[in-house]
Amino acid sequence: MQWFKSAVDWLCNPPILFTLIFIVFFLAYLWKKLTWLWTPRACVVIFLAGGLFVAYGLTDPNFRAIVTKPDNVPIVGMLFLTGFFSWLSMYLGTRNDARIGKNLPPEEKLESEIKILVWPDLVYTEFLCMILWSVLLIIWSIYLKAPIEEPANPAKTPNPSKAPWYFLGLQEMLVYYDPWIAGVLLPGLIIVGLMALPYIDPNKKGNGYYTFAERKWEILTFQFGYLVLWVMMIITGTFFRGPNQNFFGPFERWDVHKVVPLSNINLSEVFWVKMLNLGLPGNWLVREGLGIILVLAYFTVIPMFLGRTLFKRFFEKMGMVRFQILMFLLLCMVSLPIKMYLRWLFNMHYVVAIPEYFFNI
Amino acid sequence: MADAPRKSLFTQFRESQIWNSIFRHGPPDNTRNRSLAVLTNVFLHLHPVKVRKSGLRLKYTWCAGGTTFFLFLVETVTGLLLMFYYRPTAEYAFSDILDLRAQVPLGIMREIHRWGAHAMVIAVWLHMLRVFMTGSYKPPREFNWNIGVLLLVLTLLLSFTGYLLPWDQLAMWAVTVGSNMARATPFLGNEGPGAALLKVGDISLVTAGDDARFALLAGRFVGAAALLRFYVLHCVGIPLVAAVLMAVHFWRVRKDGGISGPL
Ligand code: HEM
């Protein structure tokens, strides 16, 4: 089975992993032939396969070492739960879509006029939920001990040093962005974007029931951010980053001495040194001019262009201000995959590099 | 007298003055008393008397919001128990954590607290996913979605501040990595873009000794002062704010027309 392990290790390499995930993500949601994914049978198959994979992986010492670390066990659970509930919402959504296609109301409508007494019906459900969770937590706590390592020692930096697991997606972004973007700007924009969502979503449909057809773009955007850029980044940061933040496949041993050649290069170096055969200009504005223009163009030309072509309908419906805010947030989100590919394909380090002012993009 | 049926002990208790002083309605076996059971109870009356059947379905809500709240309560209770034993000082914190397992009866409180916290983070994400997928953030629930986002942030902050308290290598360095980000805050962190511009004459206003990271850690590195600061935020500050926001959140669920449903 060595070939299988090597193949998995190879597939988990971020450039390959994320390319695959991008493709699978969009095909799963948009390709008509793949709608069988949202059936119970597909769910069972996928979960059996996932379960088998983890079970098989646990026979491998390297896989076991990283997956059974106490704090990582819940993350495996999170992956399965996120997968299941994403599936469930699509299953219920596509079922409703089929009904709506036949001019029937969504399933929820059948029961939404019926009023039910809170006591005993709701109180009963809440009570059951509480008991179930209590039992689960107690069993979980008996069998899995909370981690405790050596006493805190400021003089001894562990390798790798990782943030708590729910922030590992942000830490993973540090591979592609400087801390001021990965650790401050993007988290801030996630919060702002979530808060702005109800005010910039122009679609009035799909309020109060599961549907996909009526909310395709919203769901694609949200799930792309949540499943791909948040959950999968956490998975990568947790399971595939070892010493020195180097990449390690799940079956690979964490070797502190693994050397990964770094040959990252800034856009200004490509432009002035490689293309023009000149030295880097001393003035930072001249040096980084091209990058600055590109970044500004990215945030101004693209919205203007899209507002007149592909997104004309949205633009007219939403008005200038809301459209600009929506586009800005979307472009910030998409900038992450763009920056990833710039790195993987061209070893691009910074598009704009002004270390004088800690301003690197 | 002789042929009157004997009342069960429970029925007798139910008719006693003690019971009637607590519950001011008869047994909940008819609609009136069932309504009163909700209306006259301070905890239950966050609920309306009746709800939509569709909103009650497990497949609709996944009980994710309720689970999040329940886990918050679990964390409150277990956290309180942990506070009896744990002292937030560099000298004692680590050994107190060890003692929790070795010396304290029922030594799984720390486990329940830690796994409950992880579960709460996961539950709040799933709750957000379900609210999104049912379009429940759309009018008239925009404001409550925003309260929710704040609760999401607070949940993560609760978890983050708690992560430091065991005062082991895992804790110290996770928080070091996390708080290093604050150093790069634009204008407010000493390595953030723009901070170099903030100076009076030759004197920088934003330095490692007064920037955003310093405010978070009460020092230039994760030390005893950071431990105390995180402890206070974790046990008092953030839970207090979260509890208030949860009250608003639940109130608004009701005032916005109950769990969402198709119009
Ligand atoms: C500590 C965190 C939270 C707690 C304890 C909580 C609790 C709840 C509860 C118990 C409900 C009732 C329905 C249900 O169980 O689904 C609810 C509804 C709701 N929550 Fe949360 N929630 C939290 C965080 C959030 C977050 C992060 C969001 C969104 C970003 C959110 C947005 C909403 C909205 C919009 C509703 C109304 C849904 C509807 O009417 O269908 N909440 N919340």
XYZ file of C-alpha atoms and ligand atoms in Angstrom:
667
model
C 0.000 0.000 0.000
C 3.041 2.235 -0.106
C 1.974 3.552 -3.500
C -1.363 4.603 -2.005
C 0.300 6.495 0.818
C 2.685 8.227 -1.546
C -0.188 9.144 -3.831
C -2.150 10.651 -0.923
C 0.916 12.552 0.279
C 1.351 13.931 -3.206
C -2.304 14.884 -3.526
C -2.247 16.773 -0.227
C 0.418 19.172 -1.390
C -1.355 22.565 -1.278
C -1.015 23.456 -4.996
C -2.472 20.111 -6.005
C -4.914 19.808 -3.123
C -6.424 23.233 -3.628
C -6.543 22.961 -7.412
C -8.457 19.721 -6.995
C -10.739 21.218 -4.387
C -11.491 24.261 -6.533
C -12.428 22.001 -9.442
C -14.456 19.546 -7.367
C -16.208 22.381 -5.555
C -17.467 24.118 -8.663
C -18.317 20.900 -10.484
C -20.236 19.565 -7.491
C -22.369 22.663 -7.231
C -22.753 23.588 -10.883
C -22.455 20.538 -13.108
C -25.916 19.114 -13.696
C -24.578 15.578 -14.048
C -23.294 15.649 -10.491
C -26.611 16.396 -8.786
C -26.675 12.780 -7.592
C -24.161 13.979 -4.992
C -27.105 15.439 -3.125
C -28.853 12.116 -2.635
C -28.733 9.979 0.519
C -26.992 7.210 -1.370
C -24.114 9.484 -2.371
C -23.888 10.716 1.214
C -23.548 7.175 2.536
C -20.924 6.306 -0.075
C -18.858 9.427 0.599
C -18.975 8.977 4.353
C -18.133 5.314 4.161
C -15.177 6.168 1.971
C -14.098 8.934 4.353
C -14.493 6.676 7.361
C -12.564 3.868 5.705
C -9.800 6.257 4.764
C -9.410 7.496 8.339
C -9.611 3.940 9.681
C -6.937 2.801 7.262
C -4.840 5.886 7.967
C -4.857 5.137 11.679
C -2.847 1.997 10.987
C 0.006 4.220 9.868
C 2.171 5.628 12.684
C 2.683 9.051 11.100
C -0.984 9.510 10.260
C -1.972 8.322 13.722
C 0.461 10.647 15.443
C -1.055 13.752 13.911
C -4.735 12.750 13.806
C -4.972 11.427 17.371
C -3.334 14.429 18.986
C -6.068 15.337 21.492
C -6.770 18.788 20.108
C -6.917 17.428 16.562
C -9.598 14.819 17.210
C -12.396 17.441 17.245
C -11.099 18.804 13.941
C -11.629 15.443 12.283
C -15.127 15.530 13.740
C -15.582 19.060 12.454
C -14.600 17.984 8.941
C -17.179 15.215 8.873
C -19.888 17.370 10.469
C -19.263 20.243 8.079
C -19.391 17.835 5.163
C -22.562 16.221 6.418
C -24.434 19.437 7.076
C -23.326 20.998 3.807
C -24.669 17.895 2.122
C -27.890 17.961 4.152
C -28.642 21.558 3.263
C -28.117 20.784 -0.413
C -30.200 17.619 -0.187
C -33.101 19.541 1.333
C -32.481 22.426 -1.054
C -32.525 20.368 -4.238
C -35.625 18.528 -2.995
C -37.361 21.861 -2.574
C -36.098 23.006 -5.965
C -37.750 19.999 -7.569
C -41.017 20.902 -5.838
C -40.743 24.541 -6.842
C -40.091 23.399 -10.420
C -43.454 21.642 -10.314
C -45.081 24.815 -8.959
C -45.434 23.314 -5.491
C -44.431 25.293 -2.400
C -41.250 24.262 -0.516
C -41.680 21.444 1.978
C -41.389 23.787 4.945
C -44.537 25.549 3.740
C -46.620 22.443 4.413
C -46.024 22.896 8.121
C -45.322 26.569 8.502
C -48.965 27.529 9.063
C -49.437 24.840 11.688
C -48.764 26.173 15.164
C -47.549 23.846 17.845
C -47.406 24.299 21.600
C -43.970 24.982 23.036
C -44.863 22.917 26.060
C -44.448 19.994 25.571
C -43.215 19.767 21.955
C -40.300 22.193 21.852
C -39.324 21.780 25.483
C -39.161 18.045 24.869
C -36.787 18.414 21.919
C -34.576 20.801 23.840
C -34.490 18.411 26.758
C -33.491 15.479 24.569
C -30.818 17.538 22.868
C -29.375 18.509 26.261
C -29.291 14.925 27.498
C -27.687 13.655 24.316
C -24.992 16.306 24.438
C -24.317 15.724 28.132
C -23.852 11.992 27.587
C -21.665 12.572 24.556
C -19.458 15.091 26.359
C -19.026 12.852 29.388
C -18.052 9.823 27.312
C -15.751 11.934 25.183
C -14.110 13.352 28.313
C -13.590 9.976 29.908
C -11.877 8.527 26.869
C -9.904 11.483 25.565
C -7.664 13.321 27.978
C -7.174 17.061 27.551
C -3.644 17.804 26.422
C -1.026 19.116 28.783
C 2.564 19.541 27.701
C 5.677 20.768 29.465
C 5.352 23.899 31.598
C 5.431 27.155 29.655
C 8.950 28.139 28.784
C 9.548 31.420 26.951
C 13.100 30.367 26.112
C 12.105 27.223 24.224
C 10.137 27.714 21.012
C 8.423 24.516 19.862
C 8.740 23.658 16.199
C 6.179 23.980 14.695
C 4.454 26.673 16.790
C 0.799 26.745 15.939
C -2.114 28.983 16.845
C -5.255 27.353 18.326
C -6.883 25.156 15.708
C -9.739 27.503 14.744
C -7.188 30.148 13.774
C -5.031 27.805 11.718
C -6.776 28.909 8.539
C -5.494 32.411 9.231
C -2.045 31.092 10.086
C -2.096 29.172 6.819
C -2.732 32.448 4.988
C 0.566 33.679 6.411
C 2.220 31.465 3.827
C 0.839 33.741 1.137
C 0.325 37.067 2.884
C 2.113 39.193 5.453
C 0.682 39.314 8.990
C -1.040 42.643 8.484
C -3.174 41.095 5.742
C -3.493 37.478 6.933
C -3.807 38.290 10.617
C -5.561 41.639 10.707
C -7.082 42.801 7.428
C -8.631 39.575 6.162
C -10.086 38.467 9.536
C -11.477 41.980 9.907
C -12.986 41.796 6.447
C -14.499 38.374 7.159
C -16.334 39.894 10.118
C -17.317 43.025 8.218
C -18.361 40.962 5.218
C -20.538 38.651 7.297
C -22.168 41.621 8.963
C -22.743 43.361 5.655
C -24.166 40.242 4.029
C -27.870 40.854 4.788
C -27.574 44.389 3.451
C -25.728 43.676 0.215
C -27.533 40.510 -0.813
C -29.875 41.675 -3.577
C -31.802 38.401 -3.702
C -35.097 38.461 -1.838
C -35.905 34.823 -2.591
C -35.113 31.798 -0.504
C -36.008 33.297 2.874
C -37.060 30.646 5.351
C -36.539 27.409 3.431
C -33.740 25.376 1.901
C -33.141 25.982 -1.788
C -30.229 26.008 -4.155
C -31.695 27.046 -7.508
C -33.071 30.311 -6.149
C -29.825 31.340 -4.435
C -27.047 29.842 -6.546
C -24.591 32.736 -6.362
C -25.034 33.435 -2.690
C -24.543 29.814 -1.763
C -21.554 29.394 -4.057
C -19.860 32.467 -2.616
C -20.559 31.618 0.997
C -19.589 27.970 0.709
C -16.475 28.829 -1.259
C -15.417 31.061 1.604
C -16.514 28.682 4.337
C -15.696 25.228 2.990
C -12.685 25.983 0.845
C -11.006 29.068 2.271
C -11.852 28.493 5.934
C -12.343 24.785 6.665
C -9.870 23.403 4.121
C -7.255 25.946 5.137
C -7.682 24.816 8.746
C -7.295 21.196 7.672
C -4.139 22.077 5.770
C -2.740 24.128 8.619
C -3.488 21.412 11.166
C -2.585 18.202 9.441
C -0.196 19.134 6.648
C 2.104 21.689 8.260
C 5.023 20.361 10.251
C 8.344 21.736 11.474
C 9.276 25.143 10.031
C 5.748 25.323 8.613
C 6.883 23.034 5.823
C 4.391 20.855 4.020
C 4.136 17.227 5.109
C 1.748 14.662 3.661
C -0.438 12.823 6.176
C 1.682 9.664 5.872
C 4.987 11.498 5.913
C 7.239 11.622 8.983
C 7.700 15.093 10.466
C 11.365 15.589 9.729
C 12.821 18.725 11.305
C 15.594 18.752 8.729
C 13.376 18.697 5.652
C 14.712 21.388 3.387
C 12.405 23.190 1.014
C 14.232 25.512 -1.361
C 12.826 29.029 -1.202
C 13.231 31.046 -4.338
C 10.474 33.597 -3.948
C 10.779 36.776 -5.904
C 8.989 40.124 -5.817
C 7.145 41.600 -8.762
C 9.468 44.611 -8.714
C 12.474 42.333 -9.133
C 10.834 40.499 -12.017
C 10.008 43.782 -13.697
C 13.154 45.884 -13.125
C 15.837 43.237 -12.965
C 14.641 40.323 -15.048
C 12.641 42.074 -17.737
C 14.342 45.439 -18.063
C 17.786 44.322 -16.989
C 18.095 47.418 -14.796
C 18.818 47.539 -11.091
C 16.084 48.173 -8.552
C 15.314 51.913 -8.403
C 16.112 53.541 -5.076
C 12.808 55.359 -4.738
C 10.142 52.957 -3.493
C 7.347 54.654 -5.376
C 9.139 54.135 -8.682
C 10.256 50.675 -7.710
C 6.799 49.460 -6.736
C 4.849 51.605 -9.190
C 3.790 48.690 -11.372
C 2.564 46.609 -8.444
C 0.673 49.543 -6.960
C -1.005 50.249 -10.291
C -1.942 46.593 -10.682
C -3.468 46.402 -7.211
C -5.395 49.641 -7.700
C -6.590 48.466 -11.095
C -7.686 45.173 -9.590
C -9.962 46.986 -7.179
C -11.282 49.640 -9.593
C -11.219 48.395 -13.170
C -12.645 44.955 -12.476
C -15.777 46.236 -10.634
C -16.336 48.860 -13.330
C -15.949 46.269 -16.054
C -18.121 43.657 -14.382
C -20.764 46.233 -13.487
C -21.246 46.932 -17.179
C -21.073 43.372 -18.430
C -21.558 40.183 -16.461
C -22.992 41.780 -13.309
C -24.983 44.529 -15.019
C -28.192 43.151 -13.540
C -26.804 43.258 -9.998
C -25.408 46.714 -10.512
C -28.762 48.099 -11.566
C -30.594 46.333 -8.790
C -28.161 47.250 -6.013
C -27.032 50.739 -6.857
C -23.510 52.100 -6.849
C -22.604 51.967 -3.166
C -23.802 48.486 -2.388
C -22.373 47.114 -5.595
C -18.957 48.614 -4.850
C -18.931 47.201 -1.327
C -19.956 43.776 -2.589
C -17.276 43.842 -5.284
C -14.596 44.978 -2.858
C -15.375 42.149 -0.468
C -15.536 39.585 -3.261
C -12.247 40.774 -4.735
C -10.542 40.569 -1.349
C -11.777 37.011 -0.990
C -10.704 35.994 -4.473
C -7.325 37.643 -3.959
C -6.340 34.735 -1.730
C -6.559 32.039 -4.426
C -4.961 34.474 -6.857
C -2.056 35.045 -4.521
C -1.788 31.293 -3.994
C -1.457 30.631 -7.702
C 0.987 33.505 -8.169
C 3.136 31.798 -5.563
C 2.787 28.273 -6.899
C 3.231 29.137 -10.567
C 5.709 32.050 -10.493
C 7.196 31.927 -6.978
C 5.763 35.394 -6.537
C 6.471 36.738 -3.070
C 5.049 40.269 -3.013
C 3.159 42.156 -5.670
C 3.911 45.355 -3.786
C 6.932 45.230 -1.490
C 7.632 48.274 0.659
C 9.409 46.800 3.677
C 10.402 50.366 4.642
C 6.822 50.842 5.829
C 5.949 47.209 6.554
C 3.635 47.486 3.594
C 3.812 44.285 1.579
C 0.992 42.854 -0.473
C -65.226 8.436 52.852
C -64.321 4.812 52.650
C -64.766 4.429 48.898
C -62.982 7.637 47.815
C -59.893 6.524 45.775
C -56.583 7.028 47.515
C -54.542 9.819 46.058
C -50.979 9.030 45.051
C -48.204 10.676 46.971
C -47.359 12.777 43.924
C -50.921 14.020 43.556
C -50.967 14.940 47.207
C -47.745 16.864 46.797
C -49.169 18.567 43.735
C -52.084 19.827 45.718
C -49.949 21.009 48.603
C -49.377 24.636 49.431
C -45.667 24.306 48.614
C -46.253 23.136 45.046
C -48.948 25.697 44.428
C -46.691 28.464 45.642
C -44.160 27.546 42.952
C -46.346 26.587 39.990
C -49.416 28.709 39.668
C -51.201 26.503 37.184
C -52.634 23.016 37.096
C -50.979 20.021 35.460
C -50.023 20.730 31.810
C -52.576 18.383 30.288
C -54.662 20.988 28.503
C -53.879 23.904 26.233
C -54.534 26.531 28.864
C -52.166 25.073 31.421
C -49.533 24.288 28.809
C -49.601 27.903 27.750
C -49.339 28.991 31.360
C -46.380 26.651 31.852
C -44.468 28.744 29.332
C -45.910 32.122 30.216
C -45.379 31.959 33.949
C -41.821 30.639 33.800
C -39.075 33.207 33.514
C -36.785 30.829 31.620
C -39.347 29.354 29.274
C -41.012 32.625 28.463
C -38.226 33.518 26.050
C -40.270 31.143 23.916
C -43.649 32.132 22.575
C -46.531 29.885 23.564
C -46.821 28.398 20.115
C -44.306 27.969 17.314
C -44.437 26.992 13.659
C -44.270 23.275 13.164
C -41.762 23.696 10.336
C -39.367 25.571 12.601
C -39.496 22.799 15.151
C -38.141 20.201 12.769
C -34.678 18.946 13.578
C -33.870 18.827 9.883
C -34.608 22.544 9.674
C -32.581 23.983 12.572
C -30.290 21.006 13.308
C -30.757 22.279 16.868
C -27.433 23.992 16.235
C -28.257 27.294 17.948
C -29.782 25.508 20.902
C -26.743 23.236 21.135
C -24.440 26.244 21.094
C -26.365 27.784 23.948
C -26.418 24.548 25.906
C -22.666 24.199 25.485
C -22.267 27.762 26.707
C -24.151 26.757 29.859
C -21.974 23.654 30.236
C -18.900 25.852 29.955
C -20.274 28.220 32.573
C -20.902 25.445 35.083
C -17.681 23.508 34.511
C -15.726 26.760 34.318
C -17.076 27.753 37.701
C -15.932 24.432 39.158
C -12.490 24.882 37.626
C -12.212 28.324 39.176
C -12.312 26.743 42.644
C -8.993 25.059 41.985
C -7.156 27.165 39.471
C -4.965 30.162 40.308
C -3.968 32.385 37.380
C -0.365 33.007 38.351
C 2.786 31.907 36.591
C 3.747 30.109 39.787
C 0.645 27.950 40.292
C -1.312 27.786 37.033
C 0.444 24.777 35.531
C 0.526 22.673 38.695
C -3.109 23.495 39.442
C -4.021 22.077 36.054
C -2.106 18.893 36.803
C -3.853 18.635 40.164
C -7.247 18.892 38.508
C -6.738 15.433 37.123
C -4.725 13.865 39.898
C -6.256 15.302 43.066
C -9.775 16.474 42.383
C -12.684 14.032 42.665
C -14.452 13.425 39.346
C -11.331 14.644 37.595
C -12.840 15.135 34.170
C -14.062 18.698 34.652
C -11.172 20.054 32.653
C -11.870 17.583 29.875
C -15.549 18.481 29.732
C -14.638 22.152 29.706
C -12.085 21.802 26.934
C -14.077 19.502 24.665
C -17.192 21.522 25.347
C -15.333 24.595 24.139
C -14.212 22.883 20.928
C -17.740 21.600 20.400
C -19.153 25.068 20.944
C -16.906 26.546 18.270
C -17.976 23.832 15.829
C -21.645 24.200 16.800
C -21.623 27.953 16.265
C -20.145 27.509 12.782
C -22.779 24.932 11.910
C -25.481 27.192 13.302
C -24.241 29.982 11.055
C -24.226 27.579 8.103
C -27.827 26.560 8.729
C -28.961 30.167 9.195
C -27.241 31.023 5.938
C -28.576 28.048 3.995
C -32.163 28.769 5.029
C -31.723 32.427 4.080
C -32.719 33.375 7.609
C -30.483 36.453 7.610
C -32.770 38.140 5.101
C -35.271 40.765 6.221
C -36.542 41.074 8.889
C -33.672 39.178 10.569
C -30.673 41.247 9.386
C -30.038 42.702 12.815
C -30.141 39.365 14.561
C -27.675 37.953 12.061
C -25.360 40.787 13.091
C -25.781 39.986 16.763
C -24.917 36.441 15.729
C -21.703 37.519 14.030
C -20.674 39.308 17.227
C -21.448 36.135 19.179
C -19.307 34.168 16.752
C -16.375 36.486 17.365
C -16.915 36.345 21.131
C -17.054 32.553 21.040
C -13.672 32.456 19.311
C -12.239 35.000 21.738
C -13.527 32.988 24.685
C -11.798 29.951 23.311
C -8.614 31.859 22.576
C -8.314 33.454 26.009
C -8.995 30.100 27.641
C -6.298 28.426 25.583
C -3.585 30.234 27.533
C -4.705 29.246 31.002
C -3.103 25.756 31.294
C 0.194 27.637 31.046
C 2.043 24.857 29.241
C 4.103 25.020 26.074
C 1.041 24.431 23.893
C -0.797 27.320 25.539
C 2.012 29.830 25.667
C 3.129 29.387 22.079
C -0.324 29.191 20.534
C -1.130 32.508 22.133
C 2.263 33.904 21.136
C 1.626 32.988 17.505
C -1.913 34.363 17.682
C -1.057 37.611 19.384
C 1.928 38.239 17.122
C -0.627 39.237 14.520
C -1.567 42.265 16.604
C 1.967 43.553 16.060
C 1.095 43.999 12.388
C -2.088 46.009 12.903
C -1.992 48.988 10.544
C -1.011 52.114 12.501
C -1.584 50.442 15.877
C 1.078 47.730 15.794
C 4.758 48.526 15.880
C 5.355 46.417 12.774
C 2.164 47.426 11.044
C 2.021 49.508 7.894
C 1.802 53.183 8.668
C 3.004 52.934 12.253
C 6.356 54.428 11.266
C 4.552 57.568 10.138
C 3.193 58.221 13.611
C 5.923 60.112 15.345
C 6.559 63.396 17.007
C 9.936 64.678 15.942
C 12.201 61.682 16.399
C 10.045 59.880 18.909
C 7.891 57.018 17.596
C 4.451 56.944 19.090
C 3.861 53.285 18.310
C 6.512 51.010 19.804
C 6.683 47.450 21.110
C 5.993 48.982 24.520
C 2.638 50.548 23.728
C 1.154 49.011 20.603
C -1.905 46.823 20.070
C -0.050 43.665 21.039
C 1.169 45.262 24.231
C -2.392 46.193 25.127
C -3.513 42.604 24.544
C -0.709 40.968 26.514
C -0.015 43.659 29.108
C 3.626 43.257 28.201
C 6.092 42.670 25.410
C 5.694 38.920 25.577
C 3.304 36.296 26.915
C 4.049 36.457 30.639
C 2.371 36.536 34.019
C 0.541 39.776 33.243
C -0.904 38.276 30.056
C -2.037 35.233 32.021
C -3.954 37.376 34.478
C -5.407 39.536 31.738
C -6.588 36.538 29.734
C -7.997 34.957 32.881
C -10.115 37.965 33.735
C -11.330 38.345 30.162
C -12.028 34.616 29.916
C -13.898 34.201 33.188
C -15.680 37.504 33.517
C -15.365 40.024 30.706
C -16.239 38.075 27.589
C -18.859 35.741 29.140
C -20.678 38.763 30.497
C -20.846 40.458 27.118
C -21.736 37.177 25.418
C -24.543 36.499 27.884
C -26.050 39.919 27.276
C -25.820 39.488 23.515
C -27.368 36.025 23.756
C -30.314 37.496 25.629
C -30.721 40.035 22.832
C -30.270 37.282 20.233
C -33.012 35.078 21.677
C -35.321 38.000 22.244
C -34.913 39.035 18.649
C -35.545 35.525 17.330
C -38.954 35.883 18.920
C -39.586 39.480 17.975
C -38.564 38.897 14.357
C -41.400 36.420 14.010
C -39.932 33.239 15.480
C -37.812 30.729 13.601
C -37.930 31.653 9.945
C -40.267 29.925 7.554
C -41.544 30.425 4.017
C -43.965 33.306 3.674
C -22.989 31.959 20.912
C -23.493 31.894 19.764
C -24.951 31.704 19.370
C -26.008 31.198 20.083
C -26.007 30.664 21.503
C -27.148 31.248 19.201
C -28.400 30.770 19.531
C -29.486 30.774 18.673
C -30.715 30.056 18.897
C -31.011 29.161 20.094
C -31.538 30.313 17.857
C -32.921 29.715 17.631
C -32.983 28.841 16.404
C -31.925 27.806 16.246
O -31.601 27.086 17.210
O -31.404 27.701 15.138
C -30.838 31.226 16.967
C -31.348 31.757 15.814
C -30.639 32.606 14.967
N -29.288 32.845 14.999
Fe -28.059 32.336 16.498
N -26.785 31.809 18.005
C -25.444 32.082 18.065
C -24.672 32.587 17.054
C -25.163 33.011 15.834
C -24.364 33.340 14.697
C -22.843 33.216 14.619
C -25.226 33.761 13.720
C -24.919 34.254 12.330
C -23.846 34.772 11.928
C -26.564 33.688 14.247
C -27.718 34.087 13.600
C -28.985 33.689 13.948
C -30.196 34.049 13.251
C -30.293 34.984 12.032
C -31.230 33.376 13.884
C -32.700 33.362 13.478
C -32.875 32.154 12.614
C -34.268 31.883 12.186
O -35.167 32.654 12.500
O -34.441 30.863 11.482
N -26.488 33.207 15.539
N -29.588 31.482 17.506
